[in-house]
XYZ file of C-alpha atoms in Angstrom:
747
model
C -21.176 2.409 -32.069
C -22.705 5.766 -31.184
C -26.447 6.100 -30.714
C -26.604 8.635 -33.514
C -25.353 6.065 -35.980
C -27.868 4.084 -38.020
C -27.185 0.758 -39.686
C -28.751 0.737 -43.134
C -28.361 -2.746 -44.528
C -30.895 -3.245 -47.327
C -31.000 -7.017 -47.257
C -31.766 -9.517 -44.567
C -31.657 -13.231 -43.945
C -34.732 -15.098 -45.094
C -36.554 -17.918 -43.421
C -35.296 -18.299 -39.863
C -34.824 -14.814 -38.538
C -35.122 -12.453 -35.628
C -34.925 -8.712 -35.319
C -33.844 -7.305 -32.009
C -35.129 -3.800 -31.757
C -32.372 -1.852 -33.100
C -30.955 -5.259 -34.017
C -32.174 -8.086 -36.196
C -30.969 -11.676 -36.430
C -31.561 -14.549 -38.795
C -30.259 -17.595 -40.648
C -30.348 -18.301 -44.358
C -32.989 -20.765 -45.496
C -32.852 -19.554 -49.080
C -29.999 -18.033 -50.995
C -31.444 -14.834 -52.366
C -32.006 -12.191 -49.693
C -35.195 -10.141 -49.734
C -35.562 -6.570 -48.594
C -35.773 -6.051 -44.853
C -39.249 -4.588 -44.189
C -38.133 -2.982 -40.923
C -35.538 -0.668 -42.450
C -38.080 1.878 -43.636
C -38.968 2.937 -40.096
C -35.571 2.867 -38.411
C -34.877 5.670 -35.983
C -31.488 7.027 -35.141
C -29.409 4.479 -33.279
C -31.486 1.506 -34.437
C -30.508 -1.275 -36.771
C -32.268 -4.099 -38.569
C -30.649 -7.132 -40.107
C -33.721 -9.380 -40.199
C -37.393 -9.331 -39.388
C -38.903 -11.048 -36.348
C -37.741 -9.498 -33.052
C -37.113 -5.868 -32.271
C -35.330 -4.561 -29.164
C -35.282 -0.892 -28.347
C -34.745 1.054 -25.160
C -38.464 0.593 -24.521
C -38.363 -3.203 -24.583
C -38.761 -6.263 -26.790
C -41.262 -6.557 -29.623
C -41.953 -9.852 -31.366
C -43.134 -9.560 -34.969
C -45.977 -12.034 -35.543
C -46.955 -11.632 -39.205
C -49.654 -14.309 -39.374
C -52.925 -12.538 -38.608
C -54.886 -13.170 -35.426
C -58.593 -13.560 -36.106
C -59.393 -15.130 -32.773
C -57.532 -18.386 -33.287
C -54.518 -17.436 -31.143
C -52.015 -16.938 -33.966
C -50.101 -14.156 -32.223
C -49.722 -16.289 -29.105
C -48.352 -19.338 -30.933
C -45.873 -17.314 -32.967
C -44.670 -15.458 -29.881
C -44.272 -18.725 -27.939
C -41.992 -20.176 -30.629
C -39.713 -17.131 -30.690
C -39.711 -16.688 -26.910
C -38.898 -20.363 -26.339
C -35.471 -19.990 -27.918
C -34.921 -16.322 -27.118
C -35.280 -17.119 -23.403
C -37.724 -14.362 -22.698
C -41.071 -14.477 -20.931
C -44.276 -13.586 -22.717
C -45.098 -10.968 -20.106
C -41.925 -9.097 -21.131
C -42.796 -8.638 -24.784
C -45.110 -6.726 -27.075
C -46.527 -8.438 -30.156
C -46.970 -6.697 -33.507
C -48.032 -8.107 -36.876
C -45.385 -6.104 -38.714
C -45.735 -4.414 -42.107
C -46.824 -6.223 -45.276
C -43.658 -7.632 -46.795
C -42.432 -10.349 -49.134
C -40.181 -11.446 -46.282
C -43.202 -12.890 -44.511
C -44.140 -15.285 -47.287
C -45.859 -18.471 -46.151
C -43.705 -21.529 -46.793
C -46.227 -24.035 -45.429
C -48.723 -23.278 -48.186
C -46.552 -25.498 -50.383
C -47.638 -28.580 -48.429
C -50.889 -28.615 -50.389
C -49.076 -29.645 -53.572
C -51.795 -30.580 -56.064
C -52.007 -34.235 -57.030
C -49.914 -35.515 -54.126
C -51.341 -36.958 -50.937
C -50.275 -35.293 -47.680
C -48.817 -38.647 -46.617
C -46.622 -38.816 -49.736
C -42.992 -38.122 -48.818
C -41.637 -39.367 -52.119
C -39.275 -37.558 -54.438
C -41.985 -36.297 -56.796
C -44.186 -34.909 -54.029
C -41.337 -33.195 -52.204
C -39.950 -31.808 -55.460
C -43.308 -30.207 -56.210
C -43.475 -28.812 -52.687
C -39.999 -27.327 -53.128
C -41.064 -25.702 -56.378
C -44.116 -24.264 -54.675
C -41.987 -23.004 -51.778
C -39.828 -21.154 -54.270
C -42.940 -19.704 -55.876
C -44.242 -18.547 -52.496
C -40.994 -16.695 -51.928
C -40.673 -15.182 -55.386
C -44.256 -13.916 -55.259
C -43.952 -12.921 -51.607
C -47.254 -14.616 -50.778
C -48.069 -13.363 -47.285
C -51.274 -15.161 -46.342
C -52.830 -16.360 -43.112
C -54.879 -19.388 -44.046
C -54.895 -23.082 -44.818
C -54.172 -23.949 -41.166
C -50.530 -23.103 -41.875
C -49.538 -20.638 -39.133
C -47.944 -23.203 -36.822
C -46.462 -25.284 -39.621
C -44.891 -22.236 -41.261
C -43.529 -20.876 -37.982
C -42.351 -24.113 -36.352
C -38.705 -24.076 -37.421
C -38.470 -20.557 -38.803
C -39.353 -18.756 -35.583
C -37.505 -21.071 -33.220
C -34.301 -20.572 -35.188
C -35.040 -16.843 -35.159
C -35.135 -16.852 -31.389
C -31.989 -18.973 -31.146
C -30.026 -16.735 -33.515
C -31.063 -13.684 -31.529
C -30.138 -15.349 -28.225
C -26.675 -16.407 -29.357
C -25.925 -13.063 -30.963
C -26.883 -11.249 -27.776
C -24.512 -13.533 -25.882
C -21.775 -12.636 -28.379
C -22.523 -8.969 -27.748
C -22.228 -9.550 -24.008
C -18.893 -11.301 -24.563
C -17.604 -8.282 -26.475
C -18.666 -5.919 -23.691
C -17.421 -7.989 -20.733
C -14.628 -10.197 -22.058
C -16.385 -13.275 -20.630
C -16.455 -16.307 -22.925
C -19.826 -17.107 -24.526
C -19.543 -20.697 -23.331
C -19.688 -19.452 -19.727
C -22.926 -17.502 -20.242
C -26.559 -18.474 -19.957
C -29.783 -16.628 -20.704
C -33.081 -16.308 -18.868
C -36.039 -13.922 -18.708
C -34.715 -11.474 -21.273
C -31.161 -11.209 -19.971
C -27.709 -12.662 -20.495
C -26.382 -14.096 -17.229
C -22.660 -14.059 -16.486
C -20.886 -16.714 -14.370
C -21.005 -14.473 -11.291
C -24.766 -14.071 -11.601
C -24.701 -10.617 -13.164
C -27.673 -10.099 -15.460
C -27.385 -7.924 -18.552
C -30.845 -7.152 -19.989
C -31.220 -7.670 -23.718
C -32.223 -4.020 -24.138
C -28.772 -2.990 -22.894
C -27.033 -5.185 -25.475
C -28.887 -4.155 -28.626
C -26.471 -1.410 -29.632
C -23.424 -3.663 -29.381
C -25.239 -6.516 -31.107
C -26.003 -4.200 -34.016
C -22.299 -3.933 -34.726
C -21.541 -7.653 -35.031
C -22.515 -10.376 -37.459
C -25.440 -12.553 -36.393
C -24.468 -15.930 -34.993
C -26.012 -18.251 -37.566
C -24.670 -21.563 -36.309
C -27.148 -22.313 -33.548
C -28.508 -25.392 -31.837
C -32.164 -25.534 -30.907
C -33.097 -26.542 -27.399
C -33.739 -30.156 -26.547
C -37.469 -30.707 -25.957
C -36.684 -31.564 -22.330
C -35.703 -27.900 -21.841
C -38.857 -26.378 -23.342
C -40.704 -23.943 -21.096
C -43.523 -23.017 -23.468
C -43.837 -25.563 -26.265
C -46.303 -28.269 -25.334
C -47.149 -26.605 -22.011
C -50.476 -24.986 -21.032
C -50.050 -21.224 -21.359
C -52.712 -18.651 -20.571
C -53.571 -16.580 -23.631
C -52.167 -13.062 -23.397
C -55.462 -11.615 -24.672
C -57.809 -13.490 -22.343
C -58.268 -10.603 -19.911
C -59.058 -8.062 -22.630
C -61.495 -10.368 -24.374
C -63.155 -11.338 -21.101
C -63.676 -7.738 -20.033
C -64.659 -6.255 -23.383
C -61.545 -4.097 -23.591
C -59.980 -5.803 -26.621
C -59.790 -3.369 -29.538
C -60.798 -4.651 -32.962
C -60.903 -2.929 -36.318
C -64.433 -1.738 -35.621
C -63.121 0.081 -32.515
C -60.403 1.981 -34.386
C -60.545 5.770 -34.088
C -58.537 8.715 -35.441
C -58.894 12.446 -34.929
C -60.933 14.053 -37.676
C -62.371 10.731 -38.843
C -65.516 10.561 -40.923
C -67.681 7.459 -41.124
C -69.120 5.689 -44.110
C -71.148 2.725 -45.204
C -71.858 1.266 -48.623
C -74.726 -0.365 -50.440
C -73.911 -2.293 -53.590
C -76.039 -4.212 -56.038
C -77.766 -6.957 -54.001
C -77.155 -9.222 -56.974
C -73.442 -9.734 -56.322
C -71.237 -8.343 -59.067
C -74.090 -6.555 -60.837
C -73.848 -2.944 -61.953
C -75.403 0.199 -60.511
C -77.073 2.300 -63.232
C -78.070 5.394 -61.277
C -78.127 6.857 -57.741
C -80.446 9.400 -56.099
C -79.160 10.575 -52.735
C -81.143 13.832 -52.348
C -83.198 12.653 -49.373
C -80.116 11.286 -47.608
C -78.191 14.535 -48.084
C -80.899 16.401 -46.190
C -80.448 14.224 -43.099
C -78.499 15.326 -40.038
C -74.760 14.643 -40.141
C -74.670 13.365 -43.718
C -71.709 14.749 -45.654
C -71.969 13.134 -49.081
C -73.332 10.312 -51.206
C -70.648 9.069 -53.583
C -70.471 6.319 -56.188
C -68.400 3.198 -55.564
C -67.931 0.218 -57.804
C -71.304 -1.504 -58.084
C -73.168 0.893 -55.798
C -72.825 3.917 -53.556
C -71.256 5.072 -50.308
C -72.660 7.434 -47.703
C -70.309 9.642 -45.658
C -71.550 10.965 -42.305
C -70.276 12.112 -38.938
C -70.996 8.746 -37.339
C -71.738 5.218 -38.462
C -75.362 5.130 -37.318
C -76.253 8.204 -39.349
C -74.507 6.734 -42.376
C -76.544 3.529 -41.954
C -79.827 5.437 -41.653
C -79.083 7.650 -44.641
C -78.158 4.669 -46.814
C -81.684 3.306 -46.350
C -83.258 6.259 -48.160
C -80.871 6.399 -51.120
C -82.445 4.935 -54.241
C -80.494 3.242 -57.009
C -80.967 1.300 -60.217
C -79.536 -2.210 -60.168
C -78.733 -4.537 -63.054
C -79.662 -8.206 -63.100
C -77.462 -10.848 -61.530
C -74.561 -12.050 -63.700
C -75.384 -15.641 -62.658
C -78.417 -17.904 -62.383
C -81.120 -15.985 -60.532
C -82.991 -18.779 -58.750
C -81.715 -21.375 -56.301
C -83.165 -24.265 -58.307
C -81.034 -23.186 -61.250
C -77.883 -23.454 -59.131
C -78.658 -27.060 -58.241
C -79.464 -27.759 -61.889
C -76.033 -26.449 -62.880
C -74.381 -28.943 -60.519
C -76.463 -31.792 -61.912
C -75.429 -30.813 -65.428
C -71.745 -30.861 -64.458
C -71.761 -34.648 -63.961
C -70.565 -35.394 -67.457
C -67.358 -36.298 -69.238
C -67.057 -32.724 -70.467
C -67.435 -31.433 -66.907
C -64.661 -33.598 -65.457
C -62.005 -31.470 -63.776
C -59.797 -34.036 -62.014
C -59.430 -37.680 -61.112
C -56.536 -37.856 -58.671
C -57.765 -41.175 -57.253
C -58.499 -44.213 -59.443
C -57.413 -47.454 -57.751
C -58.266 -50.936 -58.960
C -61.024 -51.473 -61.544
C -64.065 -49.568 -60.350
C -66.228 -50.317 -63.361
C -65.665 -54.072 -63.098
C -66.411 -54.004 -59.372
C -69.631 -52.081 -59.872
C -70.717 -54.443 -62.627
C -70.064 -57.510 -60.490
C -71.987 -56.618 -57.336
C -75.155 -55.080 -55.955
C -74.613 -51.339 -56.089
C -75.290 -49.008 -53.167
C -75.871 -45.481 -54.463
C -76.839 -42.087 -53.101
C -76.726 -38.359 -53.824
C -75.610 -35.697 -51.324
C -76.018 -31.927 -51.260
C -74.398 -29.076 -49.347
C -75.641 -25.467 -49.581
C -73.957 -22.122 -49.825
C -72.906 -20.824 -46.396
C -72.005 -17.319 -45.218
C -68.855 -16.568 -43.239
C -70.762 -14.260 -40.871
C -68.073 -13.286 -38.335
C -69.485 -11.381 -35.374
C -67.405 -8.282 -36.077
C -68.915 -6.640 -39.172
C -66.421 -6.035 -41.952
C -64.659 -2.662 -41.746
C -61.633 -0.685 -42.892
C -60.251 2.800 -42.303
C -58.366 4.555 -45.109
C -56.648 7.926 -45.292
C -55.376 9.148 -48.660
C -52.732 11.866 -48.714
C -50.659 13.178 -51.589
C -47.588 11.146 -50.737
C -49.002 8.109 -48.898
C -52.047 6.029 -48.098
C -52.744 4.391 -44.751
C -55.094 1.442 -44.331
C -56.163 0.124 -40.929
C -58.082 -3.131 -41.126
C -58.242 -6.756 -40.142
C -56.963 -8.786 -43.080
C -55.386 -12.131 -43.833
C -53.728 -10.828 -47.014
C -52.021 -7.479 -46.292
C -49.872 -7.481 -49.430
C -52.918 -7.992 -51.633
C -54.622 -5.104 -49.828
C -51.550 -2.974 -50.443
C -51.480 -3.775 -54.163
C -55.207 -3.276 -54.787
C -55.428 0.000 -52.877
C -52.385 1.275 -54.770
C -54.196 0.626 -58.065
C -57.211 2.638 -56.901
C -55.358 5.631 -55.464
C -52.534 5.774 -58.004
C -49.826 5.589 -55.343
C -46.827 3.287 -55.499
C -47.480 0.149 -53.459
C -44.509 1.039 -51.229
C -46.394 4.172 -50.215
C -49.503 2.245 -49.152
C -49.084 1.391 -45.475
C -51.300 -1.410 -44.214
C -51.753 -1.646 -40.450
C -53.201 -5.061 -39.604
C -55.673 -5.019 -36.717
C -57.036 -7.803 -34.533
C -60.129 -9.401 -36.050
C -63.368 -10.472 -34.428
C -63.619 -13.622 -36.514
C -63.111 -14.361 -40.171
C -63.544 -18.019 -41.197
C -62.075 -16.971 -44.547
C -64.082 -13.751 -44.965
C -61.064 -11.501 -44.467
C -59.242 -13.041 -47.383
C -61.402 -10.724 -49.486
C -60.575 -7.105 -50.322
C -63.841 -5.347 -51.169
C -64.105 -3.272 -47.995
C -60.572 -1.907 -48.401
C -61.105 -1.102 -52.066
C -64.401 0.664 -51.371
C -62.919 2.585 -48.440
C -60.129 3.742 -50.745
C -62.620 4.859 -53.382
C -64.522 6.890 -50.788
C -61.365 8.300 -49.174
C -60.226 9.632 -52.549
C -63.197 12.003 -52.467
C -62.056 13.569 -49.163
C -58.237 13.703 -49.263
C -56.302 13.812 -45.984
C -59.393 12.718 -44.048
C -59.594 9.270 -42.458
C -62.680 7.408 -43.680
C -63.903 4.520 -41.562
C -66.096 2.258 -43.677
C -68.326 -0.191 -41.813
C -70.709 -2.661 -43.415
C -74.162 -3.125 -41.972
C -74.862 -6.731 -41.059
C -77.273 -6.943 -43.996
C -74.706 -5.622 -46.480
C -72.044 -7.901 -45.031
C -74.123 -11.040 -45.582
C -75.748 -9.946 -48.854
C -72.328 -9.310 -50.389
C -70.454 -12.186 -48.759
C -68.567 -14.477 -51.088
C -69.960 -17.637 -49.575
C -68.824 -21.209 -49.256
C -69.312 -23.168 -52.439
C -72.520 -25.051 -53.183
C -71.736 -28.712 -53.859
C -73.251 -32.047 -54.819
C -71.885 -35.591 -54.772
C -72.969 -38.906 -56.229
C -71.798 -42.190 -54.758
C -71.797 -45.802 -55.887
C -70.276 -48.674 -53.967
C -70.243 -52.425 -53.541
C -69.417 -54.911 -50.793
C -67.981 -58.427 -50.770
C -67.723 -60.944 -47.944
C -68.812 -58.406 -45.334
C -66.250 -55.801 -46.391
C -66.159 -52.694 -48.551
C -65.135 -53.709 -52.064
C -65.527 -50.478 -54.038
C -66.348 -46.801 -53.672
C -66.916 -44.409 -56.567
C -67.498 -40.773 -55.599
C -68.141 -37.920 -58.004
C -68.212 -34.339 -56.679
C -69.554 -31.308 -58.536
C -69.105 -27.680 -57.524
C -68.019 -24.369 -59.043
C -64.329 -23.556 -58.746
C -63.474 -21.704 -55.535
C -59.998 -20.908 -56.860
C -61.287 -19.498 -60.161
C -63.822 -17.294 -58.378
C -61.439 -16.025 -55.713
C -58.434 -15.481 -57.972
C -60.622 -13.980 -60.679
C -61.432 -11.071 -58.379
C -57.693 -10.352 -58.293
C -57.449 -10.496 -62.076
C -55.581 -13.794 -61.907
C -56.242 -17.130 -63.553
C -54.977 -20.476 -62.299
C -54.488 -23.134 -64.991
C -55.293 -26.793 -64.493
C -57.757 -28.563 -62.207
C -59.049 -26.987 -59.013
C -57.859 -29.336 -56.270
C -60.431 -27.874 -53.866
C -63.243 -29.570 -55.787
C -62.051 -32.921 -54.422
C -60.120 -31.796 -51.313
C -61.071 -33.818 -48.262
C -62.142 -36.763 -50.458
C -59.529 -38.001 -52.910
C -56.630 -38.036 -50.411
C -58.306 -40.140 -47.726
C -55.909 -42.935 -46.675
C -58.295 -45.850 -47.048
C -57.185 -49.002 -48.841
C -60.440 -49.716 -50.643
C -59.647 -52.223 -53.429
C -61.552 -50.319 -56.116
C -61.606 -46.630 -55.301
C -62.260 -43.606 -57.500
C -62.838 -39.919 -56.756
C -63.709 -37.604 -59.639
C -64.125 -33.851 -59.548
C -66.563 -32.078 -61.867
C -66.351 -28.328 -62.374
C -69.733 -26.664 -62.584
C -70.295 -23.378 -64.368
C -69.571 -20.222 -62.394
C -72.588 -19.296 -60.312
C -72.785 -16.860 -57.388
C -69.240 -15.727 -56.515
C -67.649 -17.910 -53.814
C -64.604 -17.864 -51.584
C -62.613 -19.867 -49.068
C -64.790 -20.872 -46.101
C -63.262 -22.605 -43.105
C -61.761 -25.848 -44.540
C -62.767 -24.875 -48.127
C -63.478 -27.943 -50.299
C -63.147 -30.331 -47.385
C -66.011 -28.540 -45.610
C -68.453 -30.208 -48.000
C -66.404 -33.190 -49.091
C -65.754 -34.520 -45.596
C -69.523 -34.917 -45.306
C -69.886 -36.473 -48.747
C -67.002 -38.932 -48.533
C -67.489 -40.211 -45.025
C -71.260 -40.560 -45.262
C -70.808 -42.460 -48.537
C -68.297 -44.751 -46.879
C -70.624 -45.240 -43.922
C -73.455 -46.300 -46.226
C -71.302 -48.906 -47.947
C -70.016 -50.190 -44.594
C -73.601 -50.548 -43.412
C -74.457 -52.507 -46.559
C -71.553 -54.839 -45.731
C -72.970 -55.414 -42.252
C -69.668 -54.294 -40.710
C -69.043 -52.136 -37.650
C -68.502 -48.518 -38.794
C -65.423 -48.015 -36.605
C -63.850 -51.429 -37.108
C -64.204 -51.333 -40.889
C -62.671 -47.863 -41.128
C -59.745 -49.046 -39.025
C -59.351 -52.174 -41.162
C -59.324 -50.141 -44.375
C -56.880 -47.530 -43.053
C -53.316 -47.944 -44.351
C -51.799 -44.785 -42.829
C -50.439 -45.543 -39.358
C -51.107 -42.091 -37.878
C -54.660 -42.020 -39.233
C -55.316 -45.496 -37.888
C -54.030 -44.364 -34.495
C -56.454 -41.424 -34.598
C -59.396 -43.752 -35.226
C -58.267 -46.148 -32.516
C -57.866 -43.249 -30.072
C -61.332 -41.823 -30.735
C -62.800 -45.324 -30.329
C -61.065 -45.631 -26.953
C -61.953 -42.085 -25.866
C -65.630 -42.546 -26.691
C -65.888 -46.095 -25.396
C -67.057 -47.261 -28.811
C -68.847 -50.607 -28.750
C -70.985 -50.221 -31.841
C -73.291 -47.569 -33.335
C -76.361 -48.522 -31.304
C -76.665 -47.185 -27.760
C -80.148 -48.486 -27.023
C -83.630 -47.336 -28.089
C -83.559 -43.923 -29.822
C -79.862 -43.477 -29.088
C -76.947 -43.820 -31.473
C -73.401 -42.826 -32.173
C -71.653 -42.110 -35.435
C -68.035 -41.778 -36.465
C -66.650 -39.352 -39.010
C -63.109 -39.217 -40.361
C -61.410 -36.786 -42.708
C -57.813 -35.974 -43.518
C -57.596 -32.321 -44.475
C -54.618 -29.959 -44.543
C -52.476 -32.998 -43.770
C -54.246 -33.614 -40.439
C -56.170 -36.840 -39.831
C -59.137 -36.020 -37.621
C -61.802 -38.407 -36.312
C -64.946 -37.539 -34.402
C -67.620 -39.537 -32.631
C -71.010 -37.931 -32.039
C -73.610 -39.358 -29.658
C -77.289 -38.397 -30.061
C -80.699 -39.106 -28.556
C -83.898 -38.977 -30.584
C -86.253 -37.353 -28.052
C -89.948 -36.581 -28.482
C -88.980 -32.932 -28.985
C -86.222 -33.649 -31.516
C -82.586 -34.711 -31.870
C -80.322 -33.885 -28.943
C -76.559 -34.025 -29.440
C -75.290 -35.501 -26.188
C -71.525 -35.623 -26.559
C -68.739 -35.217 -29.089
C -65.250 -36.730 -29.078
C -62.479 -35.315 -31.282
C -59.028 -36.788 -31.892
C -56.410 -35.500 -34.324
C -52.730 -35.872 -35.087
C -50.788 -32.624 -35.562
C -47.266 -34.033 -35.227
C -46.258 -31.626 -32.461
C -48.479 -29.785 -30.010
C -47.187 -26.247 -29.473
C -50.010 -24.740 -27.402
C -52.267 -27.470 -25.965
C -54.897 -25.043 -24.661
C -55.332 -23.270 -27.977
C -55.230 -26.589 -29.832
C -58.015 -28.035 -27.685
C -60.130 -24.934 -28.340
C -59.533 -25.218 -32.069
C -60.581 -28.863 -32.030
C -63.740 -28.330 -30.006
C -64.564 -25.052 -31.737
C -64.084 -26.543 -35.199
C -66.333 -29.484 -34.374
C -69.077 -27.230 -32.967
C -68.741 -24.896 -35.949
C -69.202 -27.820 -38.326
C -72.139 -29.216 -36.358
C -73.917 -25.893 -36.045
C -73.773 -25.147 -39.747
C -74.791 -28.691 -40.653
C -77.863 -28.373 -38.454
C -79.197 -24.912 -39.211
C -77.464 -22.874 -41.881
C -77.867 -22.240 -45.595
C -77.749 -19.369 -48.045
C -80.268 -19.428 -50.881
C -81.013 -17.085 -53.786
C -84.181 -15.509 -55.103
C -84.137 -13.168 -58.099
C -80.346 -13.253 -57.901
C -80.282 -11.985 -54.313
C -79.236 -13.631 -51.048
C -82.333 -14.387 -49.013
C -80.660 -14.663 -45.576
C -79.109 -11.331 -44.590
C -79.017 -11.504 -40.804
C -78.706 -14.038 -38.016
C -82.456 -14.533 -37.756
C -82.274 -16.309 -41.106
C -78.803 -17.757 -40.739
C -78.739 -19.369 -37.333
C -75.722 -20.591 -35.441
C -75.769 -23.424 -32.918
C -77.632 -22.320 -29.794
C -76.097 -22.732 -26.361
C -78.770 -25.220 -25.336
C -77.927 -27.329 -28.397
C -74.181 -27.364 -27.744
C -72.857 -30.696 -26.466
C -69.902 -31.429 -24.225
C -66.753 -31.975 -26.275
C -63.733 -34.082 -25.298
C -60.527 -33.757 -27.276
C -57.225 -35.547 -27.599
C -54.235 -34.592 -29.749
C -51.694 -37.166 -30.905
C -48.069 -36.319 -31.697
C -47.032 -38.804 -34.364
C -44.635 -38.297 -37.264
C -42.221 -35.578 -38.277
C -44.621 -33.054 -39.809
C -45.985 -30.196 -37.720
C -49.515 -29.235 -38.722
C -52.170 -26.668 -37.854
C -55.656 -27.269 -36.420
C -57.673 -24.224 -37.455
C -59.760 -26.150 -39.986
C -59.390 -29.961 -39.802
C -62.020 -30.485 -37.066
C -64.734 -29.029 -39.308
C -65.027 -31.618 -42.154
C -65.751 -34.772 -40.079
C -68.410 -33.139 -37.890
C -71.419 -33.196 -40.220
C -70.669 -36.775 -41.259
C -70.346 -38.004 -37.681
C -73.667 -36.348 -36.799
C -75.478 -37.721 -39.850
C -74.127 -41.198 -39.144
C -75.203 -40.935 -35.496
C -78.716 -39.884 -36.458
C -78.919 -42.890 -38.776
C -77.870 -45.154 -35.918
C -80.574 -43.658 -33.663
C -83.424 -43.311 -36.166
C -82.694 -45.401 -39.261
C -82.945 -42.259 -41.439
C -80.055 -41.275 -43.688
C -79.378 -37.554 -43.946
C -77.849 -36.712 -47.300
C -78.575 -33.009 -47.505
C -77.702 -30.049 -45.306
C -79.049 -28.273 -43.338
C -80.359 -31.178 -41.283
C -83.092 -29.047 -39.706
C -85.038 -29.530 -42.937
C -85.484 -33.148 -41.807
C -85.239 -33.116 -37.997
C -85.738 -30.641 -35.201
C -82.749 -30.193 -32.895
C -83.119 -29.504 -29.192
């Protein structure tokens, strides 16, 4: 095939796939082909059959569509492709690829509502299959739910294998040597005489043959990357400050902007006076945006300074104005009319409660900001025939659709370029910054507008973690837990988040009870009820979503009932546990921490926390000392089961980082409201864990079962519970409300 010839196939193989530069490879996992997203940018002499690996004369590019927000997503995806493609990571470039239905997230279907993650029955798997089909039909391209590794595990390995075998077939066509006599290594096909043919030299021939779909994946004994310590490709850039993020993005002729919107989230802006700002140096314009105004200037600092002198008229908050009213709304939700779900109702809870002495308690968890270190930003350029958006996002197709609505362009003509993010924790699932940047860019056509939030605007307008409350009752019998009844009230995260997209989701919101109802404990009388509170301040997905509050509620409630039974907190959890993998996690954390009871001597104690979230059982032990100056967290032990460890170094960082994230927020952080406005709008009011407070963390990952899971979130939910239980062991004081600093000082 001549280099001037272009292959223009308009369909590609879904699921397991690879694109090799001018050539793409894949294997059918579903019957209906979707459009190949790489065809739109083909140059002369290039071809694309599928979507994950591109080979050109310049080298090999791996398409890694799950966004990297610091968690190492690009690395893990590249490792899975490279493992089977027989190419080294130092030989490839990684790109997130364009937004496309082809990159839908299959693993999101694992969170099938009403079915426990441990349920492999016909009904549960049928529902997951239905949800998988829905993910494909809707083309849901999302990075979230700790699904990157699970979604990529088979899909990307098969992609690499298909590419490898097709390149060998291309080499056979060129040389006449049988495929069975060839091997591959370091980006080349190797002939029996030792001759190496680089993949880049085979792309043109491979483009002219059918992909080899019948492939065998490598035996684990032959793995070079999977399960092995691999240095992160971005470690040098991040260590030297040379990593480019969205906030570093630059284009010739760019103007800079910032926005200020109604500090009462979702409220209207009645009027704007920007006269004083327009007289300032470098200020180009003050323009209206939805709910507020934008300032355009020749640099970001001048835009920030000008925004401070613009005056505006703001409407009242469209939700309860005072923090006390938010808590009152949760209290009011505990009623029959407020019941949203009851996925767990084992035994006869009412009879058990009537027959014994009842242990009862109430727990509270506040709103929390996402607060990534990189302030939210987006760059948009609107031209007559296309729109370009450069931003860090977890939902590029949603960005594409929403910007298209604002600019009036077809979605296909909105090009979203996903950039590396300096943190997210769920923040970059939202679209406001892209929508506002598009509104501003419409006022200056053909000019790139880089919109950057100030830290104060970022936190004031953040769609926070949900506020939540739980009420527990329980009984004991013969030194064992006999019953546990847990009710949880919170506004609906799903309704709030989807509502901003103009969507409604029927039925219960599973996030109200996530991290509570699905816990694999065999308590004889066991009920978990979700209560949907009225909509309050708008909320969004925060790292581990419902489980971020419910892991604290459920495990502290269980710990209180175990204490009433006079049982050992670790031993009783292990006794109650019916899931083998979860029991192994508890046994491993007991062994790792040297558990011999909650007491460690005067003013010292240890606590255990367990939570299954996103299908991952995770247990943590926290050791503390009650010093004269305050509580010191001495050490933390984290054990989880992910089924298969792909990147042990990244996994260990996710486990330790998730635990520290959960501990830090439990200790110090909350968002409150006054007159409808967020009171904490910078890090002086919303503290993270300090370095001197950070304990040593030991981790261990188990590899049990057939399911491959992700670890971005599951270490968060058990952390607050383990700390609260440890403080009880050291001091005799139960902590039932976060942040804990309202009750103890931490040193």
